[in-house]
Short mmCIF file of C-alpha atoms and ligand atoms in Angstrom, two decimals:
data_model
loop_
_atom_site.label_atom_id
_atom_site.label_comp_id
_atom_site.label_asym_id
_atom_site.label_seq_id
_atom_site.Cartn_x
_atom_site.Cartn_y
_atom_site.Cartn_z
CA THR J 137 -0.01 0.01 0.00
CA MET J 138 0.96 3.66 -0.48
CA PRO J 139 2.09 5.57 2.54
CA PHE J 140 -0.19 8.28 3.86
CA LYS J 141 1.06 11.81 4.08
CA THR J 142 -1.22 14.24 6.01
CA ALA J 143 -0.64 17.03 8.51
CA LEU J 144 -1.22 14.45 11.30
CA THR J 145 1.17 11.70 10.01
CA GLU J 146 3.81 14.39 9.37
CA ALA J 147 3.58 16.03 12.78
CA LEU J 148 3.53 12.70 14.75
CA GLY J 149 5.67 10.52 12.53
CA ILE J 150 2.95 7.84 12.23
CA ALA J 151 2.23 5.66 9.24
CA ILE J 152 -1.53 5.94 9.06
CA PRO J 153 -3.74 8.91 10.17
CA VAL J 154 -5.75 6.85 12.64
CA VAL J 155 -5.98 7.79 16.34
CA GLN J 156 -7.34 5.62 19.12
CA GLY J 157 -9.27 8.17 21.15
CA GLY J 158 -9.22 8.33 24.95
CA MET J 159 -11.62 5.85 26.54
CA GLN J 160 -12.18 5.65 30.24
CA TRP J 161 -11.33 2.21 31.70
CA VAL J 162 -10.13 1.00 28.25
CA GLY J 163 -7.14 3.22 27.37
CA TYR J 164 -4.43 1.11 29.10
CA ALA J 165 -0.94 0.41 27.82
CA GLU J 166 -2.03 -2.86 26.15
CA LEU J 167 -4.32 -1.09 23.72
CA ALA J 168 -2.30 2.15 23.24
CA SER J 169 0.88 0.21 22.42
CA ALA J 170 -0.91 -2.17 20.04
CA VAL J 171 -2.41 0.79 18.11
CA SER J 172 0.92 2.52 17.90
CA ASN J 173 2.74 -0.63 16.91
CA ALA J 174 0.15 -1.09 14.11
CA GLY J 175 1.08 2.37 12.69
CA GLY J 176 -1.66 4.59 14.24
CA LEU J 177 -1.57 6.69 17.38
CA GLY J 178 -2.45 4.93 20.63
CA ILE J 179 -3.63 6.96 23.61
CA LEU J 180 -3.49 6.26 27.32
CA THR J 181 -6.42 7.68 29.37
CA ALA J 182 -5.01 9.65 32.21
CA LEU J 183 -8.04 9.46 34.53
CA THR J 184 -8.26 5.66 34.21
CA GLN J 185 -5.20 5.71 36.44
CA PRO J 186 -6.27 6.30 40.05
CA THR J 187 -3.35 8.73 40.75
CA PRO J 188 -0.81 10.80 38.68
CA GLU J 189 1.91 8.44 39.94
CA ASP J 190 -0.04 5.50 38.49
CA LEU J 191 -0.19 7.36 35.20
CA ARG J 192 3.59 7.68 35.35
CA LYS J 193 3.94 3.94 35.80
CA GLU J 194 1.47 3.29 32.94
CA ILE J 195 3.45 5.59 30.53
CA ARG J 196 6.68 3.76 31.47
CA ARG J 197 4.92 0.36 31.02
CA CYS J 198 3.64 1.47 27.61
CA ARG J 199 7.19 2.43 26.61
CA THR J 200 8.30 -1.17 27.29
CA MET J 201 5.60 -2.32 24.83
CA THR J 202 6.23 0.09 21.95
CA THR J 203 8.99 2.28 20.65
CA LYS J 204 6.47 4.22 18.56
CA PRO J 205 4.92 7.45 19.69
CA PHE J 206 1.73 7.31 21.79
CA GLY J 207 -0.32 10.00 23.47
CA VAL J 208 -2.23 10.66 26.74
CA ASN J 209 -5.87 11.79 26.99
CA ILE J 210 -6.87 14.31 29.67
CA THR J 211 -10.63 14.88 29.87
CA LEU J 212 -12.03 17.78 31.85
CA LEU J 213 -15.67 16.97 32.61
CA PRO J 214 -17.84 16.73 35.73
CA ALA J 215 -16.63 13.82 37.84
CA LEU J 216 -17.95 12.34 41.05
CA VAL J 217 -14.48 12.92 42.59
CA THR J 218 -12.64 15.93 41.08
CA PRO J 219 -9.23 14.81 39.78
CA ASN J 220 -6.09 16.84 40.16
CA TYR J 221 -5.71 17.56 36.47
CA ASP J 222 -2.64 19.73 36.93
CA ALA J 223 -0.77 16.88 38.58
CA TYR J 224 -1.71 14.49 35.70
CA ALA J 225 -0.50 17.13 33.23
CA GLN J 226 2.77 17.54 35.13
CA VAL J 227 3.39 13.73 34.88
CA VAL J 228 2.77 13.93 31.18
CA ILE J 229 5.34 16.67 30.80
CA ASP J 230 7.91 14.97 33.13
CA GLU J 231 7.55 11.68 31.19
CA ASN J 232 8.26 13.37 27.88
CA ILE J 233 4.94 12.60 26.18
CA LYS J 234 4.87 14.36 22.78
CA ILE J 235 1.09 14.54 22.21
CA VAL J 236 -1.92 15.01 24.47
CA GLU J 237 -5.61 14.61 23.55
CA THR J 238 -7.57 17.09 25.64
CA ALA J 239 -11.38 17.21 25.88
CA GLY J 240 -14.06 18.79 27.91
CA ASN J 241 -14.78 22.08 29.62
CA SER J 242 -12.50 25.14 30.12
CA PRO J 243 -9.34 23.38 28.90
CA GLY J 244 -7.41 26.75 28.69
CA PRO J 245 -5.08 26.40 31.73
CA ILE J 246 -4.16 22.75 31.02
CA ILE J 247 -3.56 23.38 27.35
CA LYS J 248 -1.39 26.46 28.23
CA LYS J 249 0.65 24.38 30.64
CA LEU J 250 1.16 21.55 28.10
CA LYS J 251 1.89 23.78 25.18
CA SER J 252 4.60 25.72 27.16
CA ALA J 253 6.32 22.34 27.49
CA GLY J 254 6.24 21.90 23.77
CA ILE J 255 3.58 19.24 23.70
CA ILE J 256 1.40 18.80 20.60
CA ILE J 257 -2.29 19.26 21.52
CA LEU J 258 -5.09 17.47 19.80
CA HIS J 259 -8.28 18.96 21.28
CA LYS J 260 -11.58 17.23 20.92
CA CYS J 261 -14.79 19.34 20.48
CA THR J 262 -18.42 18.83 19.47
CA THR J 263 -19.10 22.36 18.27
CA ILE J 264 -17.54 24.86 15.87
CA ARG J 265 -17.73 27.51 18.65
CA HIS J 266 -15.51 25.37 20.86
CA ALA J 267 -13.20 24.61 17.95
CA ILE J 268 -12.69 28.31 17.36
CA SER J 269 -11.96 28.92 21.05
CA ALA J 270 -9.44 26.03 21.10
CA GLU J 271 -7.79 27.47 17.92
CA LYS J 272 -7.37 30.73 19.82
CA LEU J 273 -5.60 28.80 22.61
CA GLY J 274 -3.13 27.60 19.95
CA VAL J 275 -3.96 23.90 19.83
CA ASP J 276 -2.13 21.99 17.05
CA PHE J 277 -4.96 19.72 15.87
CA LEU J 278 -8.66 19.56 16.55
CA SER J 279 -10.62 16.35 16.90
CA ILE J 280 -14.09 17.20 15.49
CA ASP J 281 -16.47 14.93 17.41
CA GLY J 282 -19.87 14.41 15.67
CA PHE J 283 -23.09 13.40 17.38
CA GLU J 284 -22.38 9.84 16.25
CA CYS J 285 -19.63 9.47 18.86
CA ALA J 286 -19.72 7.38 22.02
CA GLY J 287 -19.60 8.97 25.41
CA HIS J 288 -19.78 12.79 25.71
CA VAL J 289 -21.63 13.93 22.57
CA GLY J 290 -22.14 17.54 23.70
CA GLU J 291 -25.45 19.41 23.67
CA HIS J 292 -25.77 20.34 20.01
CA ASP J 293 -26.32 17.01 18.22
CA ILE J 294 -24.65 17.91 14.92
CA PRO J 295 -23.51 14.87 12.89
CA ASN J 296 -20.17 14.76 11.19
CA PHE J 297 -21.39 15.36 7.62
CA ILE J 298 -22.22 18.82 8.64
CA LEU J 299 -19.67 19.41 11.42
CA LEU J 300 -16.61 18.39 9.42
CA ARG J 301 -17.45 20.76 6.58
CA ARG J 302 -18.28 23.53 9.01
CA ALA J 303 -14.76 22.93 10.55
CA ALA J 304 -13.25 23.11 7.08
CA GLN J 305 -15.04 26.44 6.47
CA SER J 306 -14.36 28.01 9.84
CA ILE J 307 -10.96 26.91 11.18
CA LYS J 308 -7.37 26.92 9.90
CA THR J 309 -6.09 24.38 12.37
CA PRO J 310 -5.81 20.85 10.84
CA PHE J 311 -8.55 18.55 12.18
CA ILE J 312 -9.31 14.94 12.49
CA ALA J 313 -12.78 13.39 12.31
CA SER J 314 -14.22 11.60 15.36
CA GLY J 315 -17.40 9.69 15.92
CA GLY J 316 -18.96 7.02 13.67
CA PHE J 317 -15.93 5.53 12.06
CA ALA J 318 -14.79 1.92 11.87
CA ASP J 319 -13.32 1.27 8.38
CA GLY J 320 -11.17 2.57 5.53
CA GLN J 321 -14.23 3.79 3.60
CA GLY J 322 -14.73 6.13 6.62
CA LEU J 323 -11.11 7.27 6.40
CA ALA J 324 -11.31 8.03 2.74
CA GLY J 325 -14.63 9.86 3.35
CA VAL J 326 -13.25 12.18 6.02
CA LEU J 327 -10.12 12.94 4.02
CA ALA J 328 -12.52 14.03 1.28
CA LEU J 329 -14.44 16.21 3.77
CA GLY J 330 -11.28 18.07 4.74
CA ALA J 331 -9.94 16.07 7.71
CA CYS J 332 -6.29 14.99 8.00
CA GLY J 333 -7.14 11.76 9.94
CA MET J 334 -9.72 9.77 11.79
CA ASN J 335 -10.32 8.98 15.42
CA MET J 336 -11.85 5.66 16.48
CA GLY J 337 -12.98 4.58 20.00
CA THR J 338 -15.62 1.78 19.88
CA ARG J 339 -13.87 0.02 16.92
CA PHE J 340 -10.63 -0.21 18.98
CA MET J 341 -12.51 -1.42 22.05
CA CYS J 342 -13.46 -4.42 19.98
CA THR J 343 -9.92 -5.66 19.24
CA VAL J 344 -7.83 -8.60 20.54
CA GLU J 345 -5.54 -6.23 22.58
CA SER J 346 -8.35 -4.18 24.05
CA PRO J 347 -8.04 -4.91 27.78
CA ILE J 348 -11.75 -5.47 28.47
CA HIS J 349 -13.76 -8.62 28.93
CA GLU J 350 -14.47 -10.72 25.85
CA ASN J 351 -18.25 -10.51 26.60
CA VAL J 352 -18.19 -6.74 26.02
CA LYS J 353 -16.47 -7.19 22.57
CA LYS J 354 -19.09 -9.89 21.69
CA ALA J 355 -21.84 -7.52 22.73
CA ILE J 356 -20.42 -4.86 20.35
CA VAL J 357 -20.27 -7.37 17.52
CA ASN J 358 -23.83 -8.45 18.15
CA ALA J 359 -25.16 -4.86 18.62
CA THR J 360 -26.73 -2.70 15.81
CA GLU J 361 -26.70 1.05 15.28
CA ASP J 362 -29.85 1.12 17.36
CA ASP J 363 -28.28 -0.04 20.54
CA THR J 364 -27.16 3.23 22.18
CA THR J 365 -29.03 5.73 24.32
CA LEU J 366 -28.44 9.29 25.57
CA VAL J 367 -28.40 10.15 29.25
CA LEU J 368 -27.40 13.18 31.41
CA ARG J 369 -28.86 15.77 29.01
CA ARG J 370 -30.76 17.25 31.93
CA TRP J 371 -27.38 18.23 33.42
CA ARG J 372 -25.92 19.36 30.13
CA ASN J 373 -23.42 16.52 30.20
CA THR J 374 -25.04 14.26 27.61
CA SER J 375 -23.50 10.89 27.36
CA ARG J 376 -24.05 8.20 24.76
CA LEU J 377 -24.13 4.78 26.37
CA PHE J 378 -24.68 1.14 25.35
CA LYS J 379 -28.47 0.70 25.72
CA ASN J 380 -28.70 -1.67 28.70
CA LYS J 381 -31.09 -1.96 31.69
CA VAL J 382 -28.97 0.33 33.96
CA ALA J 383 -28.72 3.07 31.26
CA MET J 384 -32.51 2.90 30.72
CA GLU J 385 -33.22 3.02 34.42
CA ALA J 386 -30.96 6.12 34.68
CA LYS J 387 -32.80 7.68 31.70
CA LYS J 388 -36.21 6.98 33.27
CA ILE J 389 -35.21 8.72 36.54
CA GLU J 390 -33.70 11.56 34.62
CA THR J 391 -36.93 12.08 32.65
CA GLU J 392 -39.40 11.54 35.54
CA SER J 393 -37.72 12.96 38.62
CA PRO J 394 -39.42 16.09 39.89
CA THR J 395 -36.28 17.33 41.62
CA GLY J 396 -33.67 16.84 38.90
CA LYS J 397 -30.95 16.09 41.43
CA PHE J 398 -27.93 14.36 39.78
CA GLU J 399 -27.46 12.43 43.04
CA GLU J 400 -30.58 10.37 42.24
CA ILE J 401 -28.85 8.65 39.36
CA ALA J 402 -25.13 8.95 40.36
CA HIS J 403 -25.10 5.30 41.65
CA LEU J 404 -26.40 4.10 38.25
CA VAL J 405 -24.06 6.08 35.93
CA SER J 406 -20.95 5.85 38.19
CA GLY J 407 -17.78 5.06 36.27
CA LYS J 408 -16.62 2.66 39.02
CA ARG J 409 -19.71 0.55 38.43
CA GLY J 410 -19.27 0.71 34.64
CA ARG J 411 -15.68 -0.41 35.08
CA GLU J 412 -16.97 -3.73 36.58
CA VAL J 413 -18.62 -4.43 33.20
CA TYR J 414 -15.18 -4.43 31.51
CA LEU J 415 -13.63 -6.49 34.29
CA ASN J 416 -16.31 -9.16 34.82
CA GLY J 417 -18.09 -9.20 31.47
CA ASP J 418 -21.67 -8.62 32.73
CA VAL J 419 -22.75 -6.11 30.13
CA GLU J 420 -25.87 -5.24 32.18
CA TYR J 421 -24.09 -4.51 35.46
CA GLY J 422 -23.39 -0.84 34.88
CA VAL J 423 -23.25 1.79 32.19
CA TRP J 424 -20.58 1.81 29.47
CA SER J 425 -19.92 3.98 26.43
CA ALA J 426 -20.31 2.79 22.86
CA GLY J 427 -21.31 4.40 19.58
CA PRO J 428 -23.85 3.47 16.93
CA VAL J 429 -20.89 2.51 14.83
CA MET J 430 -21.37 -0.81 16.58
CA GLY J 431 -23.64 -1.61 13.67
CA LEU J 432 -20.60 -1.68 11.36
CA ILE J 433 -18.47 -3.84 13.67
CA LYS J 434 -18.52 -7.52 12.78
CA ASP J 435 -15.30 -9.00 14.19
CA ILE J 436 -12.60 -8.89 16.87
CA PRO J 437 -9.32 -8.38 14.94
CA THR J 438 -5.86 -7.55 16.27
CA CYS J 439 -5.00 -3.85 15.99
CA GLU J 440 -2.44 -4.78 13.33
CA VAL J 441 -5.01 -6.58 11.19
CA LEU J 442 -7.54 -3.80 11.69
CA VAL J 443 -5.19 -0.95 10.85
CA LYS J 444 -3.85 -2.73 7.76
CA ARG J 445 -7.42 -3.39 6.58
CA ILE J 446 -8.31 0.19 7.04
CA GLU J 447 -5.28 1.21 5.06
CA ARG J 448 -6.23 -1.11 2.20
CA GLU J 449 -9.93 -0.18 2.19
CA ALA J 450 -9.10 3.56 2.15
CA GLU J 451 -6.75 3.12 -0.76
CA GLU J 452 -9.27 0.94 -2.71
CA THR J 453 -12.03 3.46 -2.01
CA ILE J 454 -9.90 6.42 -3.27
CA ALA J 455 -9.03 4.40 -6.41
CA LYS J 456 -12.65 3.57 -6.99
CA ILE J 457 -13.56 7.25 -6.86
CA GLN J 458 -10.80 8.07 -9.22
CA GLU J 459 -12.22 5.50 -11.65
CA MET J 460 -15.56 7.25 -11.48
CA MET J 461 -13.87 10.44 -12.78
CA THR J 462 -11.85 8.84 -15.57
CA PRO J 463 -14.51 8.67 -18.28
CA VAL J 464 -15.25 12.35 -17.86
CA ARG J 465 -11.53 13.20 -18.21
CA SER J 466 -11.01 11.04 -21.34
CA LYS J 467 -13.68 12.96 -23.16
CA LEU J 468 -11.78 16.16 -22.88
P1 NAD Z 714 -17.75 9.35 37.30
O1 NAD Z 714 -18.02 8.12 38.04
O2 NAD Z 714 -16.97 10.42 38.04
O3 NAD Z 714 -19.14 9.97 36.78
C1 NAD Z 714 -20.00 9.22 36.02
C2 NAD Z 714 -20.64 9.99 34.95
O4 NAD Z 714 -21.43 11.09 35.46
C3 NAD Z 714 -19.58 10.68 33.98
O5 NAD Z 714 -20.17 10.67 32.71
C4 NAD Z 714 -19.51 12.10 34.53
O6 NAD Z 714 -19.21 13.03 33.50
C5 NAD Z 714 -20.97 12.31 35.03
N1 NAD Z 714 -21.03 13.19 36.16
C6 NAD Z 714 -20.36 13.16 37.33
N2 NAD Z 714 -20.73 14.17 38.12
C7 NAD Z 714 -21.71 14.89 37.48
C8 NAD Z 714 -22.47 16.00 37.77
N3 NAD Z 714 -22.38 16.65 38.96
N4 NAD Z 714 -23.26 16.51 36.81
C9 NAD Z 714 -23.43 15.90 35.62
N5 NAD Z 714 -22.70 14.80 35.30
C10 NAD Z 714 -21.87 14.30 36.19
O7 NAD Z 714 -17.01 9.06 35.93
P2 NAD Z 714 -15.75 8.15 35.60
O8 NAD Z 714 -16.15 7.12 34.63
O9 NAD Z 714 -15.02 7.79 36.86
O10 NAD Z 714 -14.81 9.14 34.76
C11 NAD Z 714 -14.04 10.16 35.35
C12 NAD Z 714 -14.04 11.34 34.45
O11 NAD Z 714 -13.57 10.98 33.13
C13 NAD Z 714 -15.39 11.89 34.20
O12 NAD Z 714 -15.38 13.26 34.16
C14 NAD Z 714 -15.78 11.37 32.87
O13 NAD Z 714 -16.77 12.10 32.25
C15 NAD Z 714 -14.49 11.41 32.18
N6 NAD Z 714 -14.43 10.54 30.97
C16 NAD Z 714 -13.37 10.44 30.29
C17 NAD Z 714 -13.26 9.72 29.13
C18 NAD Z 714 -12.03 9.65 28.39
O14 NAD Z 714 -12.01 9.12 27.30
N7 NAD Z 714 -10.93 10.19 28.88
C19 NAD Z 714 -14.36 9.07 28.70
C20 NAD Z 714 -15.50 9.08 29.42
C21 NAD Z 714 -15.53 9.91 30.56
#
């Protein structure tokens, strides 16, 4: 296959413009190193580590598993226990990480701190307004996160066909596409829409190296694009979850509660409880994030096989489109 050359592959020195986005309780060294070894960019999730010192250990563990670049995700969103973001960022700087995926609210101070240490920032956002603010903060790349995404979808519900073209019209910073992608046809599509790469979460959850229970991977393979639901809109922290009993119970309380107190559903949506799903494989035990892209996912490949396949599919797709143009050209 032909090597890719985009703003993302050039800046990071990676072979294929595919990023494994931050995923709570999934983004451990096993997955990040496998994605980086396959030629993409693997990402460790900072808050999955209970303390900044644990993140330091995880970064060092990941370095024993790959010599390729990998990044760290720092997500700034409401949490049941507020993390010390600054301390996590300091560890990232001390451990010489070259790229950080930031996401969430008021990222200014963290971005400033990381940028002053020379770190490349890939900032995830679900609206053009946030993309423009992040551009003003000097981020290097944006990750444009459509309504198709898993987890925190934002409050505006704009799918990627609109959002990516809006990004191309409104921002100068190079951007990647996030939310709804699982194959090389998707990669070819987003390159056409103006992106310089593609982010995948759910697709990478469902790989051999993904350090979660096999039952969860099988649930993804068996699920369709109808199997997600949105909760937490009432608190402007909308989250797209796998549609199971706990998620539907939380949604019912959210809709029907006269008080609207977050505490009434905290025990249902808690991350600690969701983590048990990944550890024990009972997909109904707690809430967990997944995207409607589940409908496209039919297997559990290694990251190497997946990334190679995406590369081949993208190339074939681009060639096919070129063929569609040839008859027109030959008439000239
Ligand atoms: P948690 O147990 O702290 O919270 C569970 C869910 O409730 C999360 O979606 C959280 O955003 C939300 N929440 C908590 N307090 C809230 C409040 N007062 N109002 C509205 N919503 C509230 O979550 P966790 O699984 O332990 O994750 C810790 C942090 O990491 C959270 O901020 C979470 O959103 C974030 N996160 C990160 C990633 C990532 O890829 N890095 C993915 C998902 C979530």
